[in-house]
Every structure is written in C-alpha cells, then in structure tokens.
Amino acid sequence: MEKIKKFFNFKEMSKQKKILIIAGLACAIILAFLLMSKVRWSSSNSDGIKVIPKNTVGVAIIDLGSLYDKADVEELLELELVKDGLKFADQMSGDMPFNDIIKDPNESGIDLHSEIFIFSSVTIKEQYVCASIGIDDEGKFNKLIKDLDNLGIIEFDIKENKKEDYQYLVADNYGESFGLAWDNEALLFITSPERRVDEDDIEDELERLMTLESEDRITDNDNFNDFYSDRTDICAWVSSDLVEDMVPASVSNAVMEEMSDKLEDEFGIDIDLSFDDLLGNSAAYFFNFGEGNISIKAGLYLNDKMQEVVEEFTGIVPEELSIEYIVTFDASGRNSLNAIIMTIYNITEKFGKKLIKEAIDDGLDFDFGGGDKKSADKEKEDRHERYK
C-alpha cells in the first residue's frame, strides 16, 4: 500500500499526467465492470423488478446487458491501450481491499448483466428513492457485505428476516440513512431524499417492498407493462397512478365532478369525469443506441377518457403524443455505442501517445512487489514499439 501511495504522489506530478491517470483509472473501473464476463449477454436479468410497487411515481431502467453487447466489449479487449490499462489496474489492486472484485466483478455476487431499476416509493409518512438489481450469487454478496463491515467505514448490523427469507441492514452515512435488503434474486437499496429517517421506518419499508404480492407489484400495471415491452437501453416512465393510494377516492371524485361541471359550463363539453380517469396516464422517455445512430423519444400516453377530453378540445385523437429524434453519424454498420467508444479511443491514441506512453510506463514499470527486470524491460520495449 505504501508503494501505491508513493506512485500517486500528486505533488510531484505534471498536470497532464494527473488528468491522464485519473481519467485512465476511471475508464479502467468502468471497463472492468463491463468486462466481467467472457460470455456475450443475449438478454438481461430483470429480477430487480419484483420489488417495485404498483403505485410508484416513476421508474428508470438501465439495461446493462444490452449496453455490454452494443459496446462490443470483445473488440475493446483486444485494444493495446485497454490491455495495458487493465494490467495496470490489476497490479494496483494487489494490496487494496476487495482486490478480488476489482479483478473480477462477478465476485461481488451482483448480477451485473441485469437491468438496473431506479424508482420512487411514496407512503403517507415518507418518500423514498430506491434502486434494485439482480443477485447472481447470494453467498458472494454476503461475503462482500461482511468485508465492508470489517473495514469499519460505515457502521451497520446485518439482520435476517427468517420468515420472509431475506437479509437486510440499515446504516447512517454522515446523517443520511439508507437501507439494503437482498435475497437470492434481487438487491434493493432505499434512502430518503428529504431528511434522516427513523431506522424502524426504513426496516418497515424494506420489508414492504421485499414481500410485495404479485398484485401489488408494478408488473400488475398494464400501463407500465406497455412501456416495459418497448424499453430501450436507457428509459424512464412516470405515472399518475400514485393518486390511487395517496388521495381518498371520495375527494378525487368531488374534484373530478367539479371539473366536469366547468368543462360543460365554460366550454360546452359534456363529459363525466371520475376518480378512475386520473389513473392510467403516463409519460415516457426512451434513449437507444442503434446501428450508426442514436434515437431519443419522449411520449405522453393518455387513458381513453383523457383522450376524449383532448379530442373535444382539439379535434385530434391523441392515443400517443410523442416526439422522436434520430441522430445518424456512422455508416460502417457498427452499433453507435461501439462507434463512439472507438472514436474516443482513436482520438486519444492519435493526440495523446506521448502522455499515454509515459503514464503506462510509470504505472507498469513501477515496483508493486517485485518481478523479473529482464521481462519488464522486454515488455517496455514492446510497448514503445506500439506507441511509435
């Protein structure tokens, strides 16, 4: 560890080298989590969806498996700078905590080719921001949590809900409370954006979400299912269905009746509106990496009664109100994500060879724990040839 600190002596390092090393380390970490599997992912695990409540305000989805395939990571692995960068990261991780996970993120136990779900959970008492992802190996994840606990950075106790067969913890990080819960299928994270939340309230919410019945999950929402069937690499959905559990039906019906009266009195539109007409309305956003293009779409989706109101006002039938932009920039037949990554790589290689060579030499030639000097000199000579 002392050798690593000595290598990263930023006081004696040039500004360009600081920037390059920081950027390189960030890229190495991102690449490591993309390169965790030698097997190409044909589809993503969606186990994390089971903890999303039916009445959530909104859901965002990041499809890690799709992004991995579209980046064509197998090609990236063959790039010389990537090889050297990953070797550098591997040498650095020797004395670091969680070095086994740094070398192979699969050791975390998290299913890193699953979909990430980010969503809200609103109760009468609290509002929570939540995230979920699939669990690939519960035993490995248990080890990760215990290793994190041993570091003593954040204090928490690992507890078990034996009746419902999941484990959980509640922790406080500089005044911000959060909770984790997991079983052999999914990992759930929750926190409150507003204030420090009582530990018992977080435990109650963890239990509520981890034990949702099928009729209480988001998958029982037809509006969401329509959105989910059209999901892209990155997408988001917000819904009006939250009012179903937050506002008494009697109050909502009174408001909708008043609105109906105003529509008839002021505009001559005779439409009876009820509480149910508040439900089933949503907006969605889609971002997708296509073949040589990037598409961005935003849409508003109304239920039948709201469509009728709009039709009366405008004369159009708004089953879907959407706008889509498609930016096309490459005709090579590659996916646009791979094209973007390769463009950045090629520009970096052309305009930063000297700095890259120096940084990689400093990193790979630094003595992290001994080695064959003759072999190291030969490898350095090979790298010099590549960067000429």
Short mmCIF file of C-alpha atoms in Angstrom, two decimals:
data_model
loop_
_atom_site.label_atom_id
_atom_site.label_comp_id
_atom_site.label_asym_id
_atom_site.label_seq_id
_atom_site.Cartn_x
_atom_site.Cartn_y
_atom_site.Cartn_z
CA MET A 1 0.00 0.00 0.00
CA GLU A 2 2.85 2.41 0.77
CA LYS A 3 4.28 1.77 -2.70
CA ILE A 4 0.97 2.68 -4.25
CA LYS A 5 0.83 5.92 -2.26
CA LYS A 6 4.38 6.71 -3.37
CA PHE A 7 3.44 6.17 -7.01
CA PHE A 8 0.47 8.52 -6.68
CA ASN A 9 2.49 11.45 -5.34
CA PHE A 10 0.39 14.17 -6.98
CA LYS A 11 2.56 17.00 -5.68
CA GLU A 12 5.39 15.94 -7.97
CA MET A 13 3.22 15.01 -10.94
CA SER A 14 2.56 17.18 -14.00
CA LYS A 15 -0.98 18.45 -14.58
CA GLN A 16 -1.31 16.47 -17.80
CA LYS A 17 -0.23 13.25 -16.10
CA LYS A 18 -2.64 13.84 -13.21
CA ILE A 19 -5.54 14.24 -15.63
CA LEU A 20 -4.48 11.22 -17.67
CA ILE A 21 -4.06 8.93 -14.68
CA ILE A 22 -7.38 9.97 -13.11
CA ALA A 23 -9.19 9.53 -16.42
CA GLY A 24 -7.41 6.25 -17.03
CA LEU A 25 -8.35 4.85 -13.64
CA ALA A 26 -11.99 5.88 -14.13
CA CYS A 27 -12.06 4.20 -17.54
CA ALA A 28 -10.37 1.09 -16.14
CA ILE A 29 -13.01 0.77 -13.42
CA ILE A 30 -15.88 1.22 -15.90
CA LEU A 31 -14.29 -1.24 -18.32
CA ALA A 32 -13.71 -3.74 -15.53
CA PHE A 33 -17.41 -3.78 -14.74
CA LEU A 34 -18.24 -4.15 -18.41
CA LEU A 35 -15.65 -6.87 -18.95
CA MET A 36 -16.75 -9.06 -16.09
CA SER A 37 -17.87 -11.92 -18.33
CA LYS A 38 -16.29 -13.67 -21.28
CA VAL A 39 -19.77 -14.69 -22.40
CA ARG A 40 -21.78 -12.30 -24.52
CA TRP A 41 -25.09 -11.38 -22.96
CA SER A 42 -28.07 -12.04 -25.20
CA SER A 43 -30.60 -10.75 -22.67
CA SER A 44 -30.72 -9.06 -19.28
CA ASN A 45 -31.92 -10.38 -15.94
CA SER A 46 -34.99 -8.46 -14.69
CA ASP A 47 -35.28 -9.93 -11.16
CA GLY A 48 -34.97 -6.45 -9.64
CA ILE A 49 -38.44 -5.60 -10.93
CA LYS A 50 -40.14 -7.68 -8.24
CA VAL A 51 -39.54 -5.04 -5.52
CA ILE A 52 -41.15 -2.13 -7.41
CA PRO A 53 -44.61 -1.22 -6.04
CA LYS A 54 -47.57 -0.85 -8.38
CA ASN A 55 -48.26 2.76 -7.33
CA THR A 56 -44.73 4.12 -7.84
CA VAL A 57 -44.46 7.62 -9.28
CA GLY A 58 -41.89 6.53 -11.84
CA VAL A 59 -39.28 4.01 -12.94
CA ALA A 60 -35.98 4.43 -14.80
CA ILE A 61 -34.26 1.43 -16.39
CA ILE A 62 -30.64 0.93 -17.46
CA ASP A 63 -30.11 -2.28 -19.44
CA LEU A 64 -26.53 -3.31 -18.64
CA GLY A 65 -26.66 -6.45 -20.77
CA SER A 66 -27.75 -4.54 -23.86
CA LEU A 67 -25.09 -1.88 -23.34
CA TYR A 68 -22.42 -4.57 -22.99
CA ASP A 69 -23.42 -6.19 -26.28
CA LYS A 70 -23.69 -2.92 -28.16
CA ALA A 71 -20.31 -1.69 -26.91
CA ASP A 72 -18.80 -4.87 -28.44
CA VAL A 73 -16.56 -5.35 -25.42
CA GLU A 74 -14.89 -8.35 -27.03
CA GLU A 75 -13.37 -5.95 -29.58
CA LEU A 76 -12.35 -3.47 -26.89
CA LEU A 77 -10.49 -6.20 -25.03
CA GLU A 78 -8.12 -6.56 -27.97
CA LEU A 79 -7.06 -2.89 -27.98
CA GLU A 80 -3.47 -2.41 -26.83
CA LEU A 81 -4.17 0.53 -24.52
CA VAL A 82 -7.02 -1.38 -22.89
CA LYS A 83 -4.79 -4.39 -22.30
CA ASP A 84 -2.11 -2.25 -20.68
CA GLY A 85 -4.65 -0.25 -18.69
CA LEU A 86 -6.27 -3.38 -17.28
CA LYS A 87 -2.87 -4.83 -16.43
CA PHE A 88 -2.03 -1.59 -14.63
CA ALA A 89 -5.29 -1.81 -12.64
CA ASP A 90 -4.57 -5.46 -11.83
CA GLN A 91 -1.11 -4.58 -10.46
CA MET A 92 -2.52 -1.72 -8.41
CA SER A 93 -5.24 -3.84 -6.82
CA GLY A 94 -2.84 -6.27 -5.13
CA ASP A 95 -2.80 -4.55 -1.72
CA MET A 96 -6.25 -2.99 -1.94
CA PRO A 97 -9.43 -4.09 -0.17
CA PHE A 98 -11.80 -6.06 -2.43
CA ASN A 99 -8.98 -6.74 -4.90
CA ASP A 100 -10.74 -9.99 -5.92
CA ILE A 101 -13.76 -7.93 -7.00
CA ILE A 102 -11.57 -5.40 -8.80
CA LYS A 103 -10.05 -8.26 -10.80
CA ASP A 104 -13.39 -9.99 -11.39
CA PRO A 105 -16.57 -8.03 -10.54
CA ASN A 106 -18.53 -11.30 -10.70
CA GLU A 107 -17.08 -11.99 -7.24
CA SER A 108 -19.41 -9.30 -5.85
CA GLY A 109 -22.35 -11.68 -6.26
CA ILE A 110 -24.33 -8.96 -8.04
CA ASP A 111 -25.74 -9.87 -11.43
CA LEU A 112 -24.00 -7.14 -13.39
CA HIS A 113 -25.68 -8.05 -16.64
CA SER A 114 -29.16 -7.47 -15.21
CA GLU A 115 -31.32 -4.39 -15.59
CA ILE A 116 -30.93 -1.62 -13.02
CA PHE A 117 -34.24 -0.16 -11.84
CA ILE A 118 -34.39 3.25 -10.19
CA PHE A 119 -37.79 4.14 -8.77
CA SER A 120 -39.70 6.00 -6.09
CA SER A 121 -41.72 4.63 -3.23
CA VAL A 122 -44.14 7.02 -1.58
CA THR A 123 -46.08 6.34 1.60
CA ILE A 124 -48.17 8.65 3.75
CA LYS A 125 -45.21 9.01 6.15
CA GLU A 126 -42.18 9.10 3.83
CA GLN A 127 -40.87 9.35 0.31
CA TYR A 128 -38.04 7.03 -0.71
CA VAL A 129 -35.67 6.87 -3.64
CA CYS A 130 -34.93 3.24 -4.47
CA ALA A 131 -32.78 1.13 -6.77
CA SER A 132 -32.73 -2.59 -7.47
CA ILE A 133 -30.63 -5.04 -9.44
CA GLY A 134 -30.43 -8.82 -9.76
CA ILE A 135 -28.38 -11.04 -7.43
CA ASP A 136 -26.33 -13.74 -9.12
CA ASP A 137 -24.72 -15.37 -6.05
CA GLU A 138 -26.12 -14.58 -2.61
CA GLY A 139 -23.16 -16.21 -0.84
CA LYS A 140 -20.62 -14.00 -2.61
CA PHE A 141 -22.70 -10.89 -1.87
CA ASN A 142 -22.90 -11.87 1.80
CA LYS A 143 -19.10 -12.05 1.84
CA LEU A 144 -18.87 -8.60 0.21
CA ILE A 145 -21.13 -7.09 2.87
CA LYS A 146 -19.18 -8.74 5.71
CA ASP A 147 -15.87 -7.49 4.26
CA LEU A 148 -17.35 -3.98 4.03
CA ASP A 149 -18.49 -4.23 7.65
CA ASN A 150 -14.97 -5.29 8.74
CA LEU A 151 -13.50 -2.13 7.21
CA GLY A 152 -15.48 -0.06 9.73
CA ILE A 153 -16.09 2.80 7.29
CA ILE A 154 -19.85 2.64 7.85
CA GLU A 155 -21.36 1.04 10.93
CA PHE A 156 -24.25 -1.35 10.46
CA ASP A 157 -25.62 -4.68 11.66
CA ILE A 158 -26.61 -7.39 9.21
CA LYS A 159 -30.02 -8.74 10.14
CA GLU A 160 -32.17 -11.54 8.77
CA ASN A 161 -35.90 -11.77 8.24
CA LYS A 162 -36.17 -15.54 8.55
CA LYS A 163 -39.92 -15.61 7.94
CA GLU A 164 -39.62 -13.88 4.55
CA ASP A 165 -36.15 -15.30 3.76
CA TYR A 166 -34.11 -12.16 3.10
CA GLN A 167 -31.28 -10.27 4.82
CA TYR A 168 -31.03 -6.53 5.36
CA LEU A 169 -29.13 -3.71 7.00
CA VAL A 170 -29.81 -0.09 7.91
CA ALA A 171 -26.92 2.36 8.09
CA ASP A 172 -26.25 6.02 8.65
CA ASN A 173 -23.66 7.76 6.49
CA TYR A 174 -22.93 11.31 7.67
CA GLY A 175 -26.56 11.91 8.62
CA GLU A 176 -28.04 10.21 5.56
CA SER A 177 -29.87 6.99 6.43
CA PHE A 178 -30.21 4.17 3.93
CA GLY A 179 -31.19 0.53 3.83
CA LEU A 180 -30.20 -2.55 1.85
CA ALA A 181 -32.14 -5.78 1.53
CA TRP A 182 -31.37 -8.85 -0.55
CA ASP A 183 -32.30 -12.45 -1.21
CA ASN A 184 -31.14 -14.94 -3.82
CA GLU A 185 -32.83 -12.97 -6.63
CA ALA A 186 -32.63 -9.22 -6.04
CA LEU A 187 -30.78 -6.46 -4.20
CA LEU A 188 -32.78 -3.44 -3.01
CA PHE A 189 -31.42 -0.05 -1.91
CA ILE A 190 -33.58 2.69 -0.37
CA THR A 191 -32.92 6.15 1.05
CA SER A 192 -34.94 9.27 1.74
CA PRO A 193 -34.10 12.47 -0.19
CA GLU A 194 -35.59 14.73 2.44
CA ARG A 195 -34.17 14.01 5.87
CA ARG A 196 -32.78 11.41 8.22
CA VAL A 197 -35.36 8.66 8.55
CA ASP A 198 -36.02 6.57 11.63
CA GLU A 199 -34.38 3.13 11.39
CA ASP A 200 -37.69 1.37 12.11
CA ASP A 201 -39.37 3.19 9.22
CA ILE A 202 -36.63 2.06 6.82
CA GLU A 203 -36.91 -1.53 8.07
CA ASP A 204 -40.68 -1.41 7.55
CA GLU A 205 -40.28 -0.12 4.00
CA LEU A 206 -37.64 -2.72 3.17
CA GLU A 207 -40.00 -5.43 4.37
CA ARG A 208 -42.94 -3.98 2.44
CA LEU A 209 -41.02 -3.90 -0.85
CA MET A 210 -39.28 -7.26 -0.39
CA THR A 211 -42.59 -9.01 0.29
CA LEU A 212 -44.88 -7.43 -2.32
CA GLU A 213 -47.62 -9.74 -3.53
CA SER A 214 -47.91 -10.12 -7.31
CA GLU A 215 -51.00 -7.88 -7.46
CA ASP A 216 -49.11 -5.11 -5.63
CA ARG A 217 -46.08 -5.10 -7.97
CA ILE A 218 -45.52 -2.79 -10.89
CA THR A 219 -45.96 -5.75 -13.24
CA ASP A 220 -49.69 -5.65 -12.42
CA ASN A 221 -49.88 -2.18 -14.00
CA ASP A 222 -50.91 -2.53 -17.67
CA ASN A 223 -49.69 0.97 -18.46
CA PHE A 224 -46.21 0.10 -17.19
CA ASN A 225 -46.23 -3.24 -19.00
CA ASP A 226 -46.86 -1.44 -22.30
CA PHE A 227 -43.88 0.80 -21.57
CA TYR A 228 -41.70 -2.12 -20.45
CA SER A 229 -42.39 -4.08 -23.63
CA ASP A 230 -40.97 -1.13 -25.61
CA ARG A 231 -37.99 -0.50 -23.28
CA THR A 232 -34.65 0.59 -24.73
CA ASP A 233 -31.06 0.77 -23.46
CA ILE A 234 -31.98 3.62 -21.10
CA CYS A 235 -35.59 4.62 -20.48
CA ALA A 236 -37.90 6.18 -17.90
CA TRP A 237 -41.62 6.16 -17.12
CA VAL A 238 -43.77 8.35 -14.83
CA SER A 239 -47.40 7.72 -13.99
CA SER A 240 -50.43 9.38 -12.46
CA ASP A 241 -51.37 6.16 -10.63
CA LEU A 242 -49.79 7.39 -7.39
CA VAL A 243 -53.05 9.16 -6.50
CA GLU A 244 -54.79 5.80 -6.11
CA ASP A 245 -53.25 5.18 -2.68
CA MET A 246 -52.47 8.75 -1.67
CA VAL A 247 -55.78 10.56 -2.22
CA PRO A 248 -59.14 9.27 -0.94
CA ALA A 249 -61.44 8.31 -3.82
CA SER A 250 -64.26 10.46 -2.37
CA VAL A 251 -62.07 13.59 -2.50
CA SER A 252 -60.85 12.84 -6.02
CA ASN A 253 -64.38 12.16 -7.28
CA ALA A 254 -65.55 15.50 -5.89
CA VAL A 255 -62.71 17.30 -7.68
CA MET A 256 -63.39 15.48 -10.97
CA GLU A 257 -67.13 16.25 -10.75
CA GLU A 258 -66.31 19.93 -10.30
CA MET A 259 -64.01 19.76 -13.33
CA SER A 260 -66.77 18.13 -15.38
CA ASP A 261 -69.16 20.94 -14.46
CA LYS A 262 -66.61 23.57 -15.52
CA LEU A 263 -65.98 21.85 -18.85
CA GLU A 264 -69.71 21.89 -19.57
CA ASP A 265 -70.38 25.44 -18.29
CA GLU A 266 -67.36 27.17 -19.86
CA PHE A 267 -66.69 25.09 -22.99
CA GLY A 268 -69.89 23.20 -23.65
CA ILE A 269 -68.13 19.83 -23.32
CA ASP A 270 -70.39 17.23 -21.73
CA ILE A 271 -68.04 14.59 -20.31
CA ASP A 272 -68.46 12.91 -16.94
CA LEU A 273 -65.10 12.53 -15.20
CA SER A 274 -64.45 10.31 -12.19
CA PHE A 275 -61.58 9.25 -9.97
CA ASP A 276 -60.68 6.38 -12.31
CA ASP A 277 -59.95 8.87 -15.10
CA LEU A 278 -56.97 10.14 -13.12
CA LEU A 279 -55.34 6.73 -13.44
CA GLY A 280 -53.58 5.15 -16.40
CA ASN A 281 -51.96 8.33 -17.70
CA SER A 282 -48.20 8.37 -18.16
CA ALA A 283 -45.17 9.91 -19.82
CA ALA A 284 -42.13 8.01 -21.05
CA TYR A 285 -38.61 8.71 -22.29
CA PHE A 286 -36.53 6.34 -24.44
CA PHE A 287 -32.82 6.51 -25.30
CA ASN A 288 -31.37 3.88 -27.61
CA PHE A 289 -28.08 3.13 -29.35
CA GLY A 290 -28.90 1.93 -32.86
CA GLU A 291 -26.89 0.89 -35.91
CA GLY A 292 -24.94 4.06 -36.64
CA ASN A 293 -27.47 6.25 -34.84
CA ILE A 294 -28.84 7.35 -31.50
CA SER A 295 -32.59 7.73 -31.01
CA ILE A 296 -34.30 9.82 -28.35
CA LYS A 297 -38.06 9.66 -27.90
CA ALA A 298 -40.42 11.32 -25.42
CA GLY A 299 -44.12 10.50 -25.28
CA LEU A 300 -47.34 11.25 -23.39
CA TYR A 301 -49.87 8.42 -23.11
CA LEU A 302 -53.46 9.16 -22.02
CA ASN A 303 -56.30 6.87 -21.00
CA ASP A 304 -59.48 6.72 -23.07
CA LYS A 305 -61.37 9.40 -21.12
CA MET A 306 -58.49 11.88 -21.21
CA GLN A 307 -58.14 11.23 -24.94
CA GLU A 308 -61.80 12.09 -25.27
CA VAL A 309 -61.29 15.39 -23.45
CA VAL A 310 -58.36 16.32 -25.71
CA GLU A 311 -60.35 15.29 -28.81
CA GLU A 312 -63.21 17.58 -27.78
CA PHE A 313 -60.80 20.50 -27.37
CA THR A 314 -58.55 19.95 -30.39
CA GLY A 315 -60.27 17.60 -32.81
CA ILE A 316 -57.37 15.12 -32.76
CA VAL A 317 -57.32 11.61 -31.28
CA PRO A 318 -54.20 11.59 -29.07
CA GLU A 319 -53.63 7.90 -28.39
CA GLU A 320 -49.92 8.79 -28.28
CA LEU A 321 -48.40 12.27 -28.20
CA SER A 322 -44.71 11.77 -28.87
CA ILE A 323 -41.67 13.27 -30.49
CA GLU A 324 -38.59 11.35 -31.62
CA TYR A 325 -35.14 12.49 -32.70
CA ILE A 326 -32.74 10.19 -34.55
CA VAL A 327 -29.13 11.32 -34.88
CA THR A 328 -27.27 9.36 -37.57
CA PHE A 329 -23.49 9.72 -37.79
CA ASP A 330 -21.90 6.42 -38.87
CA ALA A 331 -22.45 4.21 -41.93
CA SER A 332 -19.99 1.43 -41.07
CA GLY A 333 -22.70 -0.94 -39.83
CA ARG A 334 -21.46 -0.84 -36.23
CA ASN A 335 -23.63 -0.01 -33.29
CA SER A 336 -23.38 3.66 -32.36
CA LEU A 337 -22.16 2.93 -28.80
CA ASN A 338 -19.18 0.97 -30.14
CA ALA A 339 -18.57 3.71 -32.73
CA ILE A 340 -18.49 6.39 -30.02
CA ILE A 341 -16.12 4.40 -27.81
CA MET A 342 -13.80 3.65 -30.73
CA THR A 343 -13.85 7.31 -31.83
CA ILE A 344 -12.75 8.42 -28.36
CA TYR A 345 -10.10 5.71 -28.33
CA ASN A 346 -8.74 6.65 -31.77
CA ILE A 347 -8.60 10.37 -30.94
CA THR A 348 -6.88 9.62 -27.64
CA GLU A 349 -4.38 7.34 -29.37
CA LYS A 350 -3.56 9.91 -32.06
CA PHE A 351 -3.23 13.02 -29.93
CA GLY A 352 -2.01 11.64 -26.62
CA LYS A 353 0.51 8.94 -27.47
CA LYS A 354 3.37 10.51 -25.56
CA LEU A 355 1.40 11.12 -22.38
CA ILE A 356 -0.22 7.67 -22.59
CA LYS A 357 3.16 6.00 -23.07
CA GLU A 358 4.66 7.86 -20.11
CA ALA A 359 1.73 7.16 -17.81
CA ILE A 360 1.52 3.47 -18.69
CA ASP A 361 5.29 3.11 -18.40
CA ASP A 362 5.22 4.79 -14.97
CA GLY A 363 2.41 2.51 -13.89
CA LEU A 364 3.50 -0.83 -15.31
CA ASP A 365 7.21 -0.33 -14.60
CA PHE A 366 6.56 0.76 -11.01
CA ASP A 367 7.66 -1.87 -8.49
CA PHE A 368 4.43 -3.08 -6.90
CA GLY A 369 6.02 -6.08 -5.33
CA GLY A 370 8.96 -7.34 -7.29
CA GLY A 371 9.33 -9.07 -10.62
CA ASP A 372 11.68 -10.13 -13.36
CA LYS A 373 13.52 -6.99 -14.52
CA LYS A 374 14.54 -8.60 -17.81
CA SER A 375 10.94 -9.46 -18.63
CA ALA A 376 9.82 -5.98 -17.60
CA ASP A 377 12.39 -4.34 -19.89
CA LYS A 378 11.28 -6.53 -22.80
CA GLU A 379 7.63 -5.63 -22.19
CA LYS A 380 8.51 -1.95 -22.00
CA GLU A 381 10.33 -2.23 -25.33
CA ASP A 382 7.25 -3.85 -26.89
CA ARG A 383 5.04 -1.05 -25.64
CA HIS A 384 7.36 1.57 -27.08
CA GLU A 385 7.05 -0.12 -30.47
CA ARG A 386 3.27 0.00 -30.28
CA TYR A 387 3.16 3.70 -29.41
CA LYS A 388 5.63 4.88 -32.06
#
